[in-house]
mmCIF file of C-alpha atoms in Angstrom:
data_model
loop_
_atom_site.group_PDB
_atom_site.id
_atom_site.type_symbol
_atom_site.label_atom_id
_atom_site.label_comp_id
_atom_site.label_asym_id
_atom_site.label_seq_id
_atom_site.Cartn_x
_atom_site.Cartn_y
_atom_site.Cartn_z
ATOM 1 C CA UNK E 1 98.950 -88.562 5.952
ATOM 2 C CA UNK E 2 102.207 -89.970 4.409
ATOM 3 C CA UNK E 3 104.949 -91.160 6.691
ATOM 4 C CA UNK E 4 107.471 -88.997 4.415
ATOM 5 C CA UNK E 5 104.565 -85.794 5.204
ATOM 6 C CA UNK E 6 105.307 -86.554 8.964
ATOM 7 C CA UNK E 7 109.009 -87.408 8.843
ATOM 8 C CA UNK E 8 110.616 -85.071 6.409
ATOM 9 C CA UNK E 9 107.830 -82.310 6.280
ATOM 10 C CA UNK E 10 105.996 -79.851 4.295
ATOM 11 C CA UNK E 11 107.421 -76.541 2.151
ATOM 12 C CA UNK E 12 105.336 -73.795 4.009
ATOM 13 C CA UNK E 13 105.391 -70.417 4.688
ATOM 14 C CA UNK E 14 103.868 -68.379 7.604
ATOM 15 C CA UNK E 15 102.799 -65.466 6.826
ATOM 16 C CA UNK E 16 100.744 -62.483 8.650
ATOM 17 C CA UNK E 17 97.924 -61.495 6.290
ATOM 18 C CA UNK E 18 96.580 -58.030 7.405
ATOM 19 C CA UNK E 19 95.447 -58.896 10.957
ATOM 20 C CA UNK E 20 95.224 -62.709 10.635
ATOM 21 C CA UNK E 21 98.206 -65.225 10.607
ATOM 22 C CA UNK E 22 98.639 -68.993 9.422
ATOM 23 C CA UNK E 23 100.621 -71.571 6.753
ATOM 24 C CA UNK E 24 100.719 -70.811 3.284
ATOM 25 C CA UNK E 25 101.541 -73.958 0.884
ATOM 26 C CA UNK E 26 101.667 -74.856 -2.681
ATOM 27 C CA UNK E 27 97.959 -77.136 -3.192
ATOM 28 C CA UNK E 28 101.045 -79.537 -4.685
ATOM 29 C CA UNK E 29 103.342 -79.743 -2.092
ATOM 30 C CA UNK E 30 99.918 -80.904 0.837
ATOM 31 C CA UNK E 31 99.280 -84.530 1.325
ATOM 32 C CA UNK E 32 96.589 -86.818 0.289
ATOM 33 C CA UNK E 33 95.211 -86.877 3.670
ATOM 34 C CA UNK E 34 95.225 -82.916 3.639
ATOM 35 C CA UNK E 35 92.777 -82.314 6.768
ATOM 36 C CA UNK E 36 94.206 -84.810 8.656
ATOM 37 C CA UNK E 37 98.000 -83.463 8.179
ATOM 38 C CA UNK E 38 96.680 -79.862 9.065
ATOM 39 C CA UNK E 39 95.183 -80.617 12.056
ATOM 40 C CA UNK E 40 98.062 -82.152 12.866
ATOM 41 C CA UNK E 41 100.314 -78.869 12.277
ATOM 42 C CA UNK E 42 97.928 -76.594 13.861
ATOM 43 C CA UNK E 43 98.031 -79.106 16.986
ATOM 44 C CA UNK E 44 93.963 -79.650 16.709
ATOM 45 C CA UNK E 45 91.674 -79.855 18.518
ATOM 46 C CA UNK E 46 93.031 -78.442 21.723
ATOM 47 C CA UNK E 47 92.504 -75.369 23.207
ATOM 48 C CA UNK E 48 95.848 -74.284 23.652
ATOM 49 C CA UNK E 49 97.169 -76.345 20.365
ATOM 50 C CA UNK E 50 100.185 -77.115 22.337
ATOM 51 C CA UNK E 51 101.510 -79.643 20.236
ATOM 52 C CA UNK E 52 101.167 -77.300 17.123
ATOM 53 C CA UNK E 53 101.531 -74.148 15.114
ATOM 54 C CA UNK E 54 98.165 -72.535 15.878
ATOM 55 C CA UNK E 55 97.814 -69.326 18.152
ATOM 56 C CA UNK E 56 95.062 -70.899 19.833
ATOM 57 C CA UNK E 57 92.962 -68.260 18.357
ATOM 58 C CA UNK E 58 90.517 -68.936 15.292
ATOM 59 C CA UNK E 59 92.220 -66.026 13.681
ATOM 60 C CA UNK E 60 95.864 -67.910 14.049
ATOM 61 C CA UNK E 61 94.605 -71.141 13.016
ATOM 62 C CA UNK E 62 93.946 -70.522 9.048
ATOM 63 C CA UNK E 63 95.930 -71.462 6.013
ATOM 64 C CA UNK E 64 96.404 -70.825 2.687
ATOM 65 C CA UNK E 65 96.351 -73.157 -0.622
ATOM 66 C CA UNK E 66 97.884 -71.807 -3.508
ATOM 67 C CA UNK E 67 98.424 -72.600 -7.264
ATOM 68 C CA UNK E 68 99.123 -71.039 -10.827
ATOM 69 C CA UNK E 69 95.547 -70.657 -12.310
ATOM 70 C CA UNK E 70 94.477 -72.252 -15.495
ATOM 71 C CA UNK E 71 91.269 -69.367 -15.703
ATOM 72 C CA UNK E 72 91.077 -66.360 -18.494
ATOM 73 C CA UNK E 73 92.829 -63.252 -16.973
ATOM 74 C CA UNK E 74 93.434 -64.817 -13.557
ATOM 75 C CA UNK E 75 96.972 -65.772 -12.221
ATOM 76 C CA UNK E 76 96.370 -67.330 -9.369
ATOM 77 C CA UNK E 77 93.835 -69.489 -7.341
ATOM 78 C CA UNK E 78 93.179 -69.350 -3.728
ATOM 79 C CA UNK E 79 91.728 -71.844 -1.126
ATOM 80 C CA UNK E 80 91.360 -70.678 2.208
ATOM 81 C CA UNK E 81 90.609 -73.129 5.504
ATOM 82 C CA UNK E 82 89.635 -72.538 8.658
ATOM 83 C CA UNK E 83 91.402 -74.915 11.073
ATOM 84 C CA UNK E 84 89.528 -74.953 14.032
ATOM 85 C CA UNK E 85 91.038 -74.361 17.332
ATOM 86 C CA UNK E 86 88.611 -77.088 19.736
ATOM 87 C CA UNK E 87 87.329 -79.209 17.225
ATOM 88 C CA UNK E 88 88.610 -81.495 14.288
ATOM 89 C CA UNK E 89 87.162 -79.169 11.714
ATOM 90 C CA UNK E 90 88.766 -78.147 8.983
ATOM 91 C CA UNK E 91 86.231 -75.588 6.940
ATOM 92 C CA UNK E 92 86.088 -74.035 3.426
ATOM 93 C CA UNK E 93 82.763 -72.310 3.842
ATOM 94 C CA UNK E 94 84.263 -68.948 4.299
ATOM 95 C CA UNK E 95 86.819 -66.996 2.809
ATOM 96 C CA UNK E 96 89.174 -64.482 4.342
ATOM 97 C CA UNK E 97 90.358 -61.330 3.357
ATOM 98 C CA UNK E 98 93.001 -61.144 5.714
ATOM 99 C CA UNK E 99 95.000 -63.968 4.959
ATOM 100 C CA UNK E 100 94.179 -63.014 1.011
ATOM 101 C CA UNK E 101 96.617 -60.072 1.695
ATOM 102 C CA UNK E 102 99.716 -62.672 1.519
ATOM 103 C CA UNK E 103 98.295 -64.993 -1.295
ATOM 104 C CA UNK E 104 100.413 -62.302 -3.524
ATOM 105 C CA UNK E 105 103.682 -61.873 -2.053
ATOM 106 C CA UNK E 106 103.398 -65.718 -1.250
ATOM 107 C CA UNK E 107 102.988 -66.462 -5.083
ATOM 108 C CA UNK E 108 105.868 -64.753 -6.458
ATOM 109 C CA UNK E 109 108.089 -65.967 -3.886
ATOM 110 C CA UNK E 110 106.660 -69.446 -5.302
ATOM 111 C CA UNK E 111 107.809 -68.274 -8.457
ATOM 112 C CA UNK E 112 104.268 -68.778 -9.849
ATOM 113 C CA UNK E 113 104.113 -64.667 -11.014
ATOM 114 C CA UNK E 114 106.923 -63.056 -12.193
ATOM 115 C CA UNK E 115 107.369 -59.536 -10.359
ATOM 116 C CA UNK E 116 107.638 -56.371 -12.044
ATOM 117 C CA UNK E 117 109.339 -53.414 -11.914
ATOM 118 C CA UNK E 118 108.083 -51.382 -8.209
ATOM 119 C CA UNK E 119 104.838 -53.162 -8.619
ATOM 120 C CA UNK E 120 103.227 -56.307 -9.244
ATOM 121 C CA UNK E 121 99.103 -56.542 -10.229
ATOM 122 C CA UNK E 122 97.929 -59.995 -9.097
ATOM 123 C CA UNK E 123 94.803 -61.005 -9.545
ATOM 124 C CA UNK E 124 93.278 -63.797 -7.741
ATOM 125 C CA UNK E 125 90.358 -66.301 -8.137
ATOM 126 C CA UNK E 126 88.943 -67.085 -5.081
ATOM 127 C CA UNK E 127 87.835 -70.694 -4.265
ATOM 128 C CA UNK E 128 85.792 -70.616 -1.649
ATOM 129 C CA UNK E 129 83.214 -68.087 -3.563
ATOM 130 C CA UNK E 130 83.775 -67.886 -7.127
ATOM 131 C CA UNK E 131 85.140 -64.293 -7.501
ATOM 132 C CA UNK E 132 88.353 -62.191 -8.396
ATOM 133 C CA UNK E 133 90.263 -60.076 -6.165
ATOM 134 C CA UNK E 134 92.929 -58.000 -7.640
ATOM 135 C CA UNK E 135 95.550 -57.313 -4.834
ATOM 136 C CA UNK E 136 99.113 -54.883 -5.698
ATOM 137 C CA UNK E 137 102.629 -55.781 -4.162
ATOM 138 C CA UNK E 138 105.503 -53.789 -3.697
ATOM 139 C CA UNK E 139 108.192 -54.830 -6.195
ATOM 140 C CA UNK E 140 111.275 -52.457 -6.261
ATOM 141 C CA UNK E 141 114.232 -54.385 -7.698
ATOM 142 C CA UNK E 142 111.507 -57.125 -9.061
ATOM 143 C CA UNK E 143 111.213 -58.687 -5.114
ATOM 144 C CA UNK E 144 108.967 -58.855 -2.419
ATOM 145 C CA UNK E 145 109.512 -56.376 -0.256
ATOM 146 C CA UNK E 146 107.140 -56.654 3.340
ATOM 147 C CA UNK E 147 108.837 -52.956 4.495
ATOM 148 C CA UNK E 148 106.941 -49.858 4.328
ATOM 149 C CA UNK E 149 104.782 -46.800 5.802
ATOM 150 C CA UNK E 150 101.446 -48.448 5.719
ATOM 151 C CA UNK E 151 99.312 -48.820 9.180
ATOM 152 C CA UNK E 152 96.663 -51.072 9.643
ATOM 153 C CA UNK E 153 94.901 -51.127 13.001
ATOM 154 C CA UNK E 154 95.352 -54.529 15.023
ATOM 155 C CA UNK E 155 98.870 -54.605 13.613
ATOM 156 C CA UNK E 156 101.585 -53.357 15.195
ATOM 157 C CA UNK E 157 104.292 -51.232 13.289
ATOM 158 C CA UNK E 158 104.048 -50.154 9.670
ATOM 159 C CA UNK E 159 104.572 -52.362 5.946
ATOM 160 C CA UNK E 160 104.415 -52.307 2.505
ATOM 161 C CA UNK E 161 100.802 -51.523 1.391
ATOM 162 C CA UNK E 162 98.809 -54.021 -0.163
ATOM 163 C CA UNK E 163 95.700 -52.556 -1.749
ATOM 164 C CA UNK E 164 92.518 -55.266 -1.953
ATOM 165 C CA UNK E 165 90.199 -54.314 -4.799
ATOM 166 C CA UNK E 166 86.976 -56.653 -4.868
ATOM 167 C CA UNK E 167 84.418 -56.973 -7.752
ATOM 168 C CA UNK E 168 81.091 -59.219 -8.133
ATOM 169 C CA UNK E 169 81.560 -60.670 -4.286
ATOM 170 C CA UNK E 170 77.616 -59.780 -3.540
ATOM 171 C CA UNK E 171 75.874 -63.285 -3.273
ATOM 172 C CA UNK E 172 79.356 -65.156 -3.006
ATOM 173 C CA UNK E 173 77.946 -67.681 -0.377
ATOM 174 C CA UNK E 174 74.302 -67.015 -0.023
ATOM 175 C CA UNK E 175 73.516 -66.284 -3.970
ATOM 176 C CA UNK E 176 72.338 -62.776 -3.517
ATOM 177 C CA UNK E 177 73.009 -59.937 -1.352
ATOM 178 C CA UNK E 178 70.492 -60.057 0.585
ATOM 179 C CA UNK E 179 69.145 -63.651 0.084
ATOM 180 C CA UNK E 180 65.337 -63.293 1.439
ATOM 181 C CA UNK E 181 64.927 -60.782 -0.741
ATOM 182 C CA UNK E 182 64.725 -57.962 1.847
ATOM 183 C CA UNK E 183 67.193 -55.606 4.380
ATOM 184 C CA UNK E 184 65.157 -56.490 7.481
ATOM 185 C CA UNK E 185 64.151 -59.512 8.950
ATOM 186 C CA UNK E 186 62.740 -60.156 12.511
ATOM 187 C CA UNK E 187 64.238 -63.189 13.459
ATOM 188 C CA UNK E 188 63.752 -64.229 17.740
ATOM 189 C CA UNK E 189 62.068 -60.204 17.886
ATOM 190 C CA UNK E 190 65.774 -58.666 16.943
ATOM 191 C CA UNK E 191 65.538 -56.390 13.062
ATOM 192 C CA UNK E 192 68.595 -58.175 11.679
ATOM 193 C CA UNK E 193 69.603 -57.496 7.830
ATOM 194 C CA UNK E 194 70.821 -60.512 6.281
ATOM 195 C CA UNK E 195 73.435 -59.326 3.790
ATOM 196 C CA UNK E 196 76.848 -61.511 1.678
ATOM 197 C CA UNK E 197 78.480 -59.124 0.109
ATOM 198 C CA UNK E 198 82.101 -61.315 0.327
ATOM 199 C CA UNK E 199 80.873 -62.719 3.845
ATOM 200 C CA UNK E 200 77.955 -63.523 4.947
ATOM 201 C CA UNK E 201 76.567 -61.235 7.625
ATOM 202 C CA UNK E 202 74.156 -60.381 10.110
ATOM 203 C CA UNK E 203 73.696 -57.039 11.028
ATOM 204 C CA UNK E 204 71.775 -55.846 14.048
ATOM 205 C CA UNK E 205 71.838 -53.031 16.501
ATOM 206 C CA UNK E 206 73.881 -53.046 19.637
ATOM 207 C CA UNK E 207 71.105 -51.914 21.710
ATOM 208 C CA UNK E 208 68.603 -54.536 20.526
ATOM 209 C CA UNK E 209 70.750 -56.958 22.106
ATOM 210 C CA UNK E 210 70.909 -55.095 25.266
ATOM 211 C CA UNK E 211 74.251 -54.074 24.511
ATOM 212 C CA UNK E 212 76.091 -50.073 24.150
ATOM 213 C CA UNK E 213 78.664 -51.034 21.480
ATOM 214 C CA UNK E 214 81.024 -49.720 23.608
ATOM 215 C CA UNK E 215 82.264 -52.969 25.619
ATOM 216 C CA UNK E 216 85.114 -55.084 25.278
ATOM 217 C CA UNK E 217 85.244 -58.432 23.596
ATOM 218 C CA UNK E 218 86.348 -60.166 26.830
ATOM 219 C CA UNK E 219 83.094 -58.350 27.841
ATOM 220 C CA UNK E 220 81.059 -59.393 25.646
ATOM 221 C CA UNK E 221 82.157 -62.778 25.571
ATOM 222 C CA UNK E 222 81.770 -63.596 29.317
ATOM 223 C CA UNK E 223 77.789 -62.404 28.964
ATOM 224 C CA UNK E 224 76.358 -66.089 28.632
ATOM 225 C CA UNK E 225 72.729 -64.277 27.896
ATOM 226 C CA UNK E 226 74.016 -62.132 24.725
ATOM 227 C CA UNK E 227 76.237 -65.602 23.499
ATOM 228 C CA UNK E 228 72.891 -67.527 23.914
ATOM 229 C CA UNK E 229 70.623 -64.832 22.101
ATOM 230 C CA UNK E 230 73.289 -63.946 19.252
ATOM 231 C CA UNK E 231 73.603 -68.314 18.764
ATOM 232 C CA UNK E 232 69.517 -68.430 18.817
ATOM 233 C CA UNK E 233 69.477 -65.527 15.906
ATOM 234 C CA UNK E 234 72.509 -67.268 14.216
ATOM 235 C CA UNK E 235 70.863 -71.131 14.094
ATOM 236 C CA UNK E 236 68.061 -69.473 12.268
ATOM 237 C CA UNK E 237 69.373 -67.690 9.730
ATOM 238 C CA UNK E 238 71.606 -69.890 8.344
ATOM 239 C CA UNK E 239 68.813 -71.792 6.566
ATOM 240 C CA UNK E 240 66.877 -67.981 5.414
ATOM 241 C CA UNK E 241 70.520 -67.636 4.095
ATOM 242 C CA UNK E 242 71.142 -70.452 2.082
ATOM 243 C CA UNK E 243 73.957 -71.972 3.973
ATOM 244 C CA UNK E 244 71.888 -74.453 5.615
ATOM 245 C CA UNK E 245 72.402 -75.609 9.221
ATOM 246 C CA UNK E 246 75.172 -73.527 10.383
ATOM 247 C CA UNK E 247 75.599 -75.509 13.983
ATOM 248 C CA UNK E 248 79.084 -76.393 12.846
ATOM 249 C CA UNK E 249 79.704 -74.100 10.592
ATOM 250 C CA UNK E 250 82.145 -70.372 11.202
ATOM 251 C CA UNK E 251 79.653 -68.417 8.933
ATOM 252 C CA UNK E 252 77.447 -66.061 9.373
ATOM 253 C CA UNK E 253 79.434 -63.834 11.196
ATOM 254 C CA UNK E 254 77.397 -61.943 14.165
ATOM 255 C CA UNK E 255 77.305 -57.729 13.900
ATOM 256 C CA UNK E 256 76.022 -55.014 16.378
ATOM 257 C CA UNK E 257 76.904 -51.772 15.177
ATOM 258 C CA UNK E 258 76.180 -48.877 17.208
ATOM 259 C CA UNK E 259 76.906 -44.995 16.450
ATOM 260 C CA UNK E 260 80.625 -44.335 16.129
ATOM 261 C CA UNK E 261 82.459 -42.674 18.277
ATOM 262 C CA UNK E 262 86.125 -41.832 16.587
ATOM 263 C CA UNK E 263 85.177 -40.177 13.700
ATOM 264 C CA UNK E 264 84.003 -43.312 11.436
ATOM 265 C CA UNK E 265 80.635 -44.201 9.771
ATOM 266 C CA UNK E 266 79.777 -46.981 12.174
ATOM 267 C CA UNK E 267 81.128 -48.830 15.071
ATOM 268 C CA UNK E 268 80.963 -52.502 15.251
ATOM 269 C CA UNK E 269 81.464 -55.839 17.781
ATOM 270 C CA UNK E 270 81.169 -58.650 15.724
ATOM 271 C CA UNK E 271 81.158 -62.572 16.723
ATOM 272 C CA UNK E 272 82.951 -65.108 14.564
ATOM 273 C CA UNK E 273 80.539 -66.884 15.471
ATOM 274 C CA UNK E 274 81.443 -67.699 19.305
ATOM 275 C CA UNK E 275 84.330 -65.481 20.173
ATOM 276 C CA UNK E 276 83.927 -61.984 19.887
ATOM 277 C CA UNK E 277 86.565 -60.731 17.390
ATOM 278 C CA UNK E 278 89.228 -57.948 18.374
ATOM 279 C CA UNK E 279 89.042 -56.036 15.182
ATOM 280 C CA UNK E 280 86.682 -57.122 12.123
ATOM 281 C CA UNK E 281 87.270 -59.297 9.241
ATOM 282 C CA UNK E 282 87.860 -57.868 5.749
ATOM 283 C CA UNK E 283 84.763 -59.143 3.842
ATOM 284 C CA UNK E 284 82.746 -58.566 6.981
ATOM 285 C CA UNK E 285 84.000 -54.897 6.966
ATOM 286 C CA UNK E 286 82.933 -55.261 3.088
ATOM 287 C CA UNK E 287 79.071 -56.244 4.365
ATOM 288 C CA UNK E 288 79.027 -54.485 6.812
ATOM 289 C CA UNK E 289 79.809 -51.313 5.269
ATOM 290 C CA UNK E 290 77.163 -52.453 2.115
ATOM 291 C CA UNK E 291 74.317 -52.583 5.153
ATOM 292 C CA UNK E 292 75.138 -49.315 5.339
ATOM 293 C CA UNK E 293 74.092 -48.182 2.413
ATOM 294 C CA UNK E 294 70.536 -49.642 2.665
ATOM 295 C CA UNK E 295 67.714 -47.000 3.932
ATOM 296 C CA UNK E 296 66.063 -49.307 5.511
ATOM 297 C CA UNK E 297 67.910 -51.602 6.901
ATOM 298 C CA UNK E 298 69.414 -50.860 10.832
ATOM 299 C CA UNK E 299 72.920 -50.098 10.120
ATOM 300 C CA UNK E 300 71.627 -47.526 8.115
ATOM 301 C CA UNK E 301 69.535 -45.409 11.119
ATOM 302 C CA UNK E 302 73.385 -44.782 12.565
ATOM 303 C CA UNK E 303 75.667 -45.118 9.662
ATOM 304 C CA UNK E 304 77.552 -41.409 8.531
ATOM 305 C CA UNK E 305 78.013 -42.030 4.801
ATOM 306 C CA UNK E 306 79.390 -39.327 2.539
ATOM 307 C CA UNK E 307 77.753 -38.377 -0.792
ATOM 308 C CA UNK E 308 79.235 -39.196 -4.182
ATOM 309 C CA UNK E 309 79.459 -42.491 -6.457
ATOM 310 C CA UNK E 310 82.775 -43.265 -3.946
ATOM 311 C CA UNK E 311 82.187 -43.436 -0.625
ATOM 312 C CA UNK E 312 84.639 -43.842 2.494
ATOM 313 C CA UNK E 313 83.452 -45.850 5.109
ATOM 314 C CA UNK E 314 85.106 -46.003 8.455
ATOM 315 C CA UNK E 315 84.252 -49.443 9.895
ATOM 316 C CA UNK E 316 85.392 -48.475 13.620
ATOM 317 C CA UNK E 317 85.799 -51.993 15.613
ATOM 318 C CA UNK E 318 87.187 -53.115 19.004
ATOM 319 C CA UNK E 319 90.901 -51.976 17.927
ATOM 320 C CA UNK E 320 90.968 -49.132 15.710
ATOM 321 C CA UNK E 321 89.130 -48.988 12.343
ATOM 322 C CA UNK E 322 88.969 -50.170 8.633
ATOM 323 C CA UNK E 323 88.253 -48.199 5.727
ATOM 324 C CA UNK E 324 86.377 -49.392 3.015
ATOM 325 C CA UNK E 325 85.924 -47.474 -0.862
ATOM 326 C CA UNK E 326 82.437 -48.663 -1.610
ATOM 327 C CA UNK E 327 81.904 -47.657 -5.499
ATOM 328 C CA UNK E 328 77.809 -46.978 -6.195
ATOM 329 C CA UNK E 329 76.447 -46.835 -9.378
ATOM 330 C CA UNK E 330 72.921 -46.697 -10.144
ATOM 331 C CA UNK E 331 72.233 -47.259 -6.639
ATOM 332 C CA UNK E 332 74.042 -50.628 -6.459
ATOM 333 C CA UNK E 333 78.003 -51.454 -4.776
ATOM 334 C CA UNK E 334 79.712 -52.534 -8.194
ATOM 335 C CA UNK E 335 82.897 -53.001 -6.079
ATOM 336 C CA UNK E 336 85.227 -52.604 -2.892
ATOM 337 C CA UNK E 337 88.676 -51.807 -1.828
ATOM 338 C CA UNK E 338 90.763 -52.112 1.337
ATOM 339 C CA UNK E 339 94.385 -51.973 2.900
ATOM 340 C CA UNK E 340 95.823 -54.374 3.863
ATOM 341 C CA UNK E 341 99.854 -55.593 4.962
ATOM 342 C CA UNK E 342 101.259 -58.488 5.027
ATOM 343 C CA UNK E 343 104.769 -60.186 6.444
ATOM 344 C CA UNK E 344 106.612 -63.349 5.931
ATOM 345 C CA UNK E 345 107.605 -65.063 9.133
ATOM 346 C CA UNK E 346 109.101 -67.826 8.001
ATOM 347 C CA UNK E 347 109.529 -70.160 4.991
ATOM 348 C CA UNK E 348 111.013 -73.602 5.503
ATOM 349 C CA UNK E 349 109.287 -76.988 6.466
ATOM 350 C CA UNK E 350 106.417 -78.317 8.949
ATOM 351 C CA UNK E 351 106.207 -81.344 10.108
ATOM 352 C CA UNK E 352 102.805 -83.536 11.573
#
C-alpha cells in the first residue's frame, strides 16, 4: 500500500446492497497493494475489526470494484470480494447479489452511466462468474434516488426498488448446474443436490441433519455436532464441484430446507459456510429455488411450486422471505429475477 493510500485516503462509498453492506470504489482509484489496503480498512483479521470499517460480520465485510466496461452491450463491470472477518483473506470465488444491488446507483453517481429520465437500465458483467445481470434504478429528475415503497425482509424501512434480472448464471462457478451430472448425491450418508445456478449450493434436508428447520441461527450455530457434519459434507464436495479444496474457501454455501411454514415454497437455514446466515443470499435464493424445480432431487419432496412457464418462489429464511421469478422453458430455468434496495451511507474517503 502507498503511503499517499494511507495518509490522504481512498474515494469510497458505503453502500447497503439489499441485505449486505460494504465499500464501493472505482477499480482506478484502489492501490497497487489492493488486498493489503482492504484489510487494512475493514480492520482484518480481528474478530471485532476494531480498528476498521467492517461489521464484524462476513456479510459487513464485502466490497465492491467498479469500472466502465469495454464488453458489447454491457456498461459496467463488477468485482466483488469477500474480506474476511478472522483471517487475512481477501476472496473472489463468489459473487454476491446483495451488494450487486448498489453496483448501479454507485455507477451513475461515478458518472460512468448517464441516468435517464425515471429510470435507468444497467446492465452489468459480472467478474467473478462471467455473466450479465441487468439491474433498474430509480431516476426521476435524471438522479439517484435511494427513497421509496419497496420492502425487503432483513432490512428495515422501505426504498426505491431495484429489480435483479439474471440470465445464463447456471454453471457460473462449477461449469454446469449440477456439475456431477446428477440432483442427488450421497455424500457422508446425507442426499445432498449439488447445484450453481449463480452460487454454488448444497441442498439437503433439515431433518437429515437432525435438524426441524425451525431453529435459530444462534441455534444452530452453537450445535458443534451439526457445524462438524455440515464442514465434513462441505470438504467433500468442493472437489465433486469443481472448486477444488474449499478448506479456505466461502463457497459452497450449506442449505437445509424444510417445509415452509408462512406461506412460501420452501423454508431454508443456510451456512456461509461457518456462520449460519440470518436471511439467505441472493444467488443462493437463485439455487436454491432451481433445486426446487428438480423431481428428484430433496428440495423438491417439500417445495410448493406453482404451474406455468413463470413461477414464484417464496424462499422463506431465518428473517422473512425472498421471492424469486424462475422463467422455465422446455423444462430448463432460462433466467431469474429478484428485489432488491439499496442505500448510500456515505461517500467521501477511507483511510488504511
Amino acid at each position: 500500500m502507498s503511503r499517499a493510500a494511507a495518509q490522504d485516503g481512498v474515494r469510497c462509498m458505503w453502500m447497503r446492497g439489499g441485505t449486505s453492506k460494504g465499500g464501493y470504489f472505482l477499480a482506478e482509484d484502489l492501490p497497487e497493494d489492493r488486498d493489503g489496503f482492504l484489510l487494512r480498512v475493514m480492520g482484518s483479521p480481528d474478530p471485532r475489526q476494531i480498528d476498521g470499517m467492517g461489521g464484524a460480520d462476513q456479510l459487513t465485510s464485502k466490497i465492491a470494484v467498479v469500472q466502465r466496461s469495454e464488453r458489447p452491450g454491457v456498461d459496467i463491470d463488477y468485482l466483488f470480494l469477500q474480506v474476511y472477518v478472522d483471517e487475512p483473506i481477501v476472496t473472489d470465488a463468489q459473487n454476491c447479489g446483495n451488494i450487486l444491488a448498489g453496483v448501479g446507483p454507485f455507477a451513475i453517481e461515478r458518472g460512468l452511466i448517464e441516468a435517464e429520465d425515471e429510470q435507468t437500465e444497467v446492465r452489468i458483467f459480472m467478474e467473478n462468474t462471467g455473466q450479465v445481470a441487468t439491474a433498474k434504478i430509480a431516476t426521476p429528475d435524471r438522479r439517484v434516488t435511494y427513497a421509496g415503497d419497496a420492502r425487503i425482509d432483513g432490512v428495515p424501512g422501505t426504498a426505491a426498488a431495484v429489480p435483479i434480472t439474471f440470465a445464463d448464471t447456471a454453471g457460473s462457478s462449477c461449469g454446469a448446474l449440477l456439475p456431477t451430472g446428477h440432483a442427488v448425491d450421497i455424500i457422508e450418508g446425507v442426499a445432498c443436490t449439488l447445484i450453481d445456478n449463480g452460487m454454488p449450493c448444497v441442498v439437503m434436508l433439515a431433518s437429515d441433519l437432525g435438524i426441524d428447520g425451525t431453529e435459530t441461527p444462534d441455534t444452530l450455530e452453537a450445535d458443534g455436532n451439526l457445524k462438524a457434519k455440515l464442514e465434513a459434507i462441505r470438504l467433500k464436495a468442493g472437489p465433486m464441484m469443481n472448486l477444488g479444496d474449499v478448506a479456505k474457501k466461502s463457497v459452497p454455501k450449506m442449505t437445509m430446507v424444510s417445509s415452509a411454514r408462512a406461506g412460501g415454497a420452501i423454508s431454508t437455514r443456510t451456512f456461509i459456510p461457518h456462520r449460519c446466515h440470518d436471511a439467505i443470499g441472493v444467488l443462493g435464493a437463485v439455487s436454491v429455488a432451481t433445486a426446487c424445480l428438480l423431481p428428484e432431487g430433496p428440495a423438491a419432496k417439500l417445495a410448493v411450486v406453482p404451474d406455468g412457464n413463470e413461477k414464484l418462489i417464496s424462499v422463506e429464511h431465518p428473517t422473512g422471505e425472498m421471492s424469486v421469478v424462475a422463467t422455465v422453458r422446455d423444462g430448463v430455468v432460462t433466467d431469474a429475477a429478484v428485489l432488491r434496495t439499496a442505500r448510500k451511507l456515505f461517500d467521501g474517503y477511507v483511510f488504511a
